Coordinates of C-alpha atoms in Angstrom, one line a residue:
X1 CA 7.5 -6.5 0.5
X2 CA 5.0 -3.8 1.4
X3 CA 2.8 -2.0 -0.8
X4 CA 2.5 1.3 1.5
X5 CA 5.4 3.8 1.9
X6 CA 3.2 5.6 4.5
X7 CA 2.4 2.2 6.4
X8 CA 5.6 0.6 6.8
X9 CA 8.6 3.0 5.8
X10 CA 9.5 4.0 9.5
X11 CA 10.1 -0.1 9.6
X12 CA 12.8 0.7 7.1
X13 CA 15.0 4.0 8.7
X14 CA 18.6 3.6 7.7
X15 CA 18.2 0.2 5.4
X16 CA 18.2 0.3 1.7
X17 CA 14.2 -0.6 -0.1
X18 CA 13.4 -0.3 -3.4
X19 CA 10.8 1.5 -4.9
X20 CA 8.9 -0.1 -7.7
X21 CA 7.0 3.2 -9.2
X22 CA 3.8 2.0 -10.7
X23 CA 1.7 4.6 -9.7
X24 CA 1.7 8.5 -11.0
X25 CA 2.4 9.0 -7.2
X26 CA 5.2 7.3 -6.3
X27 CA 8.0 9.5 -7.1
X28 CA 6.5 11.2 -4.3
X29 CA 5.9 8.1 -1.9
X30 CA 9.8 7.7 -2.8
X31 CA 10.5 10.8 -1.7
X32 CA 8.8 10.4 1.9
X33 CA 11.2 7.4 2.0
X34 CA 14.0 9.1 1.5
X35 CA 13.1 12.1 3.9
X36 CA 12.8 9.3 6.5
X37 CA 15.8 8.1 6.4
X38 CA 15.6 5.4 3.7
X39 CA 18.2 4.7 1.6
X40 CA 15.8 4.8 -1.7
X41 CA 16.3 3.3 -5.1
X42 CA 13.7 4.1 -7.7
X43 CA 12.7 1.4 -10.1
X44 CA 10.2 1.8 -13.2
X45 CA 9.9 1.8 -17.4
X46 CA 10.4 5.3 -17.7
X47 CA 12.1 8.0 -15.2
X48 CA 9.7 9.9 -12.8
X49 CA 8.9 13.4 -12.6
X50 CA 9.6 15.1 -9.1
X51 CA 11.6 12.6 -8.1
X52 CA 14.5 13.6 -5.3
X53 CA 17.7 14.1 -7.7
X54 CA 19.4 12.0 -4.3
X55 CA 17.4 9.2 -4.9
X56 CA 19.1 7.0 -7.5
X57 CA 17.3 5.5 -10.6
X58 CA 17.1 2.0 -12.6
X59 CA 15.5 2.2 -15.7
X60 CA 14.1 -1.3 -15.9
X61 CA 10.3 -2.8 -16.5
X62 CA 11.5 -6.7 -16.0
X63 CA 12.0 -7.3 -12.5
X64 CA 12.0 -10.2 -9.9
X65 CA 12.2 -10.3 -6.1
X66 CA 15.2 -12.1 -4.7
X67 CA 15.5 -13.9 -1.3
X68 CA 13.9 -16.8 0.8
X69 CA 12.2 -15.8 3.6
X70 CA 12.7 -12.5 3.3
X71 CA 13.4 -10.2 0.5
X72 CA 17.3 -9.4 0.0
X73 CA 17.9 -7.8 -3.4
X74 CA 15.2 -7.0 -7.1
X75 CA 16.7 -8.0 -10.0
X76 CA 16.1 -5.0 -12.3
X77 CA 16.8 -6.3 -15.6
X78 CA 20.3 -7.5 -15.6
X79 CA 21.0 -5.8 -12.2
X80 CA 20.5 -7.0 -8.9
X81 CA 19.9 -4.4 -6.2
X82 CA 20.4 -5.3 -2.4
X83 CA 17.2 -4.3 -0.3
X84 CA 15.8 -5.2 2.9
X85 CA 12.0 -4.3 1.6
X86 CA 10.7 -3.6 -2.0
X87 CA 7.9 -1.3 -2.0
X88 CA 5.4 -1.9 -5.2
X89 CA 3.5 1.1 -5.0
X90 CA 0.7 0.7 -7.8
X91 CA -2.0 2.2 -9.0
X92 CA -5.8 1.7 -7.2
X93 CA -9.1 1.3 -8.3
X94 CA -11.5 3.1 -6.2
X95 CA -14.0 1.1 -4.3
X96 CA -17.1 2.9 -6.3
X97 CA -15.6 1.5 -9.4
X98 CA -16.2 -2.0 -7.7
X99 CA -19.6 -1.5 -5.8
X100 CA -21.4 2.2 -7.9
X101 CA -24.1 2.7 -5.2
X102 CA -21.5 2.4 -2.5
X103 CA -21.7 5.5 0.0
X104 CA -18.1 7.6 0.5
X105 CA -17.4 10.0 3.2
X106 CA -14.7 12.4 3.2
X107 CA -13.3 10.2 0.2
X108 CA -13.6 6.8 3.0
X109 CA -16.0 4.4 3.3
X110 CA -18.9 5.0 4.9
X111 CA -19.6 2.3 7.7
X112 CA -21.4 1.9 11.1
X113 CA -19.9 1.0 14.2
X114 CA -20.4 -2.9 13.0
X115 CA -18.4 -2.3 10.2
X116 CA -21.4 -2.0 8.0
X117 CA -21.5 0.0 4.6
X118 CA -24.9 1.2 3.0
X119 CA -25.1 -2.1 1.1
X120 CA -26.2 -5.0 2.3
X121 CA -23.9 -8.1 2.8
X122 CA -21.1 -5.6 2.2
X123 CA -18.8 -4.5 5.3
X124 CA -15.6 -2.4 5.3
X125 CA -12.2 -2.0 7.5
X126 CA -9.3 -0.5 8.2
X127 CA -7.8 2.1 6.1
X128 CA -10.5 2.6 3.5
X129 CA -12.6 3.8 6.3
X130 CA -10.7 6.7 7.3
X131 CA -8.0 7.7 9.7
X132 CA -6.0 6.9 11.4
X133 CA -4.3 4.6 9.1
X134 CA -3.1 2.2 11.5
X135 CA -2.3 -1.5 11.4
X136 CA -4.3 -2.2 14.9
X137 CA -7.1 0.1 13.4
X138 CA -6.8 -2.2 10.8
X139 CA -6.6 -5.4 12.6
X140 CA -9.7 -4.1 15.1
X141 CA -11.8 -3.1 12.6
X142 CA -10.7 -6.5 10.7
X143 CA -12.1 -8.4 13.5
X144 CA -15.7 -6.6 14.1
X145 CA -16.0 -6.9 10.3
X146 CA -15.5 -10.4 9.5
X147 CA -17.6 -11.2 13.1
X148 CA -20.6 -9.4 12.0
X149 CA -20.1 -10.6 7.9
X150 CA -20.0 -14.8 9.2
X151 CA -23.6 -13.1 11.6
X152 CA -24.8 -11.9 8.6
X153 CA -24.4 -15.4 6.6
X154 CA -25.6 -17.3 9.5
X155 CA -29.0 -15.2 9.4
X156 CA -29.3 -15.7 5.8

């Protein structure tokens, strides 16, 4: 299960995923799939625009993950479609929505070298800080954060 095409689809070259299209972008994020080597099968209510005429389509908007400790097939419907990974890529909220008077840079958040955004209390990591979106950025900046968050309690 993933929920970033960008993040994890090289973990899926030459095995068959699913695409659960959510999002207005994901025709697109199916696409990228497909161009790296993914054997793609696009899943939503209604049928995408831009989507790669090689890349099949389910119509279908009740839907259920199949397998144990791993995911082996989504049930579309009345159809079951064999997959190694199901990516559910859905629409975001941005993180100004959740916090107004929370500063941006570049579109990212803004934070210090302690993982600190404008706000007090309030810390930030991995890829809502910027690039590169990577999972040790991620798990790094994961780390300083939740460090300098528990020093931050502690002080209070």
């Amino acid at each position: 299960m993933s929920y970033c095409a960008t993040c994890d689809g090289m973990l899926y070259r030459d095995k068959q995923v699913v695409v659960v299209g959510l999002a207005p972008d994901a025709a697109e994020e199916a696409n990228f799939l497909q161009g790296l080597g993914c054997r793609v099968t696009y899943v939503s209510g209604k049928a995408p625009e831009g989507l790669d005429p090689a890349i099949a389509y389910v119509r279908a908007t009740k839907l259920e993950i199949v397998g144990e400790a791993s995911v082996t097939a989504l049930r579309a419907g009345d159809e079951e479609i064999p997959c190694q990974c199901v990516f559910l890529l859905r629409h975001a909220i941005p993180p100004t929505d959740l916090l107004p008077a929370l500063e941006l840079e570049n579109g990212y958040i803004r934070v210090d070298r302690e993982m600190r955004t404008n706000l007090p209390g309030v810390f930030a990591a991995g890829d809502c800080t910027g690039l590169p979106l990577q999972l040790s950025k991620a798990a790094g900046e994961g780390l300083i954060a939740g460090q300098k968050a528990a020093e931050y309690l502690d002080g209070l």
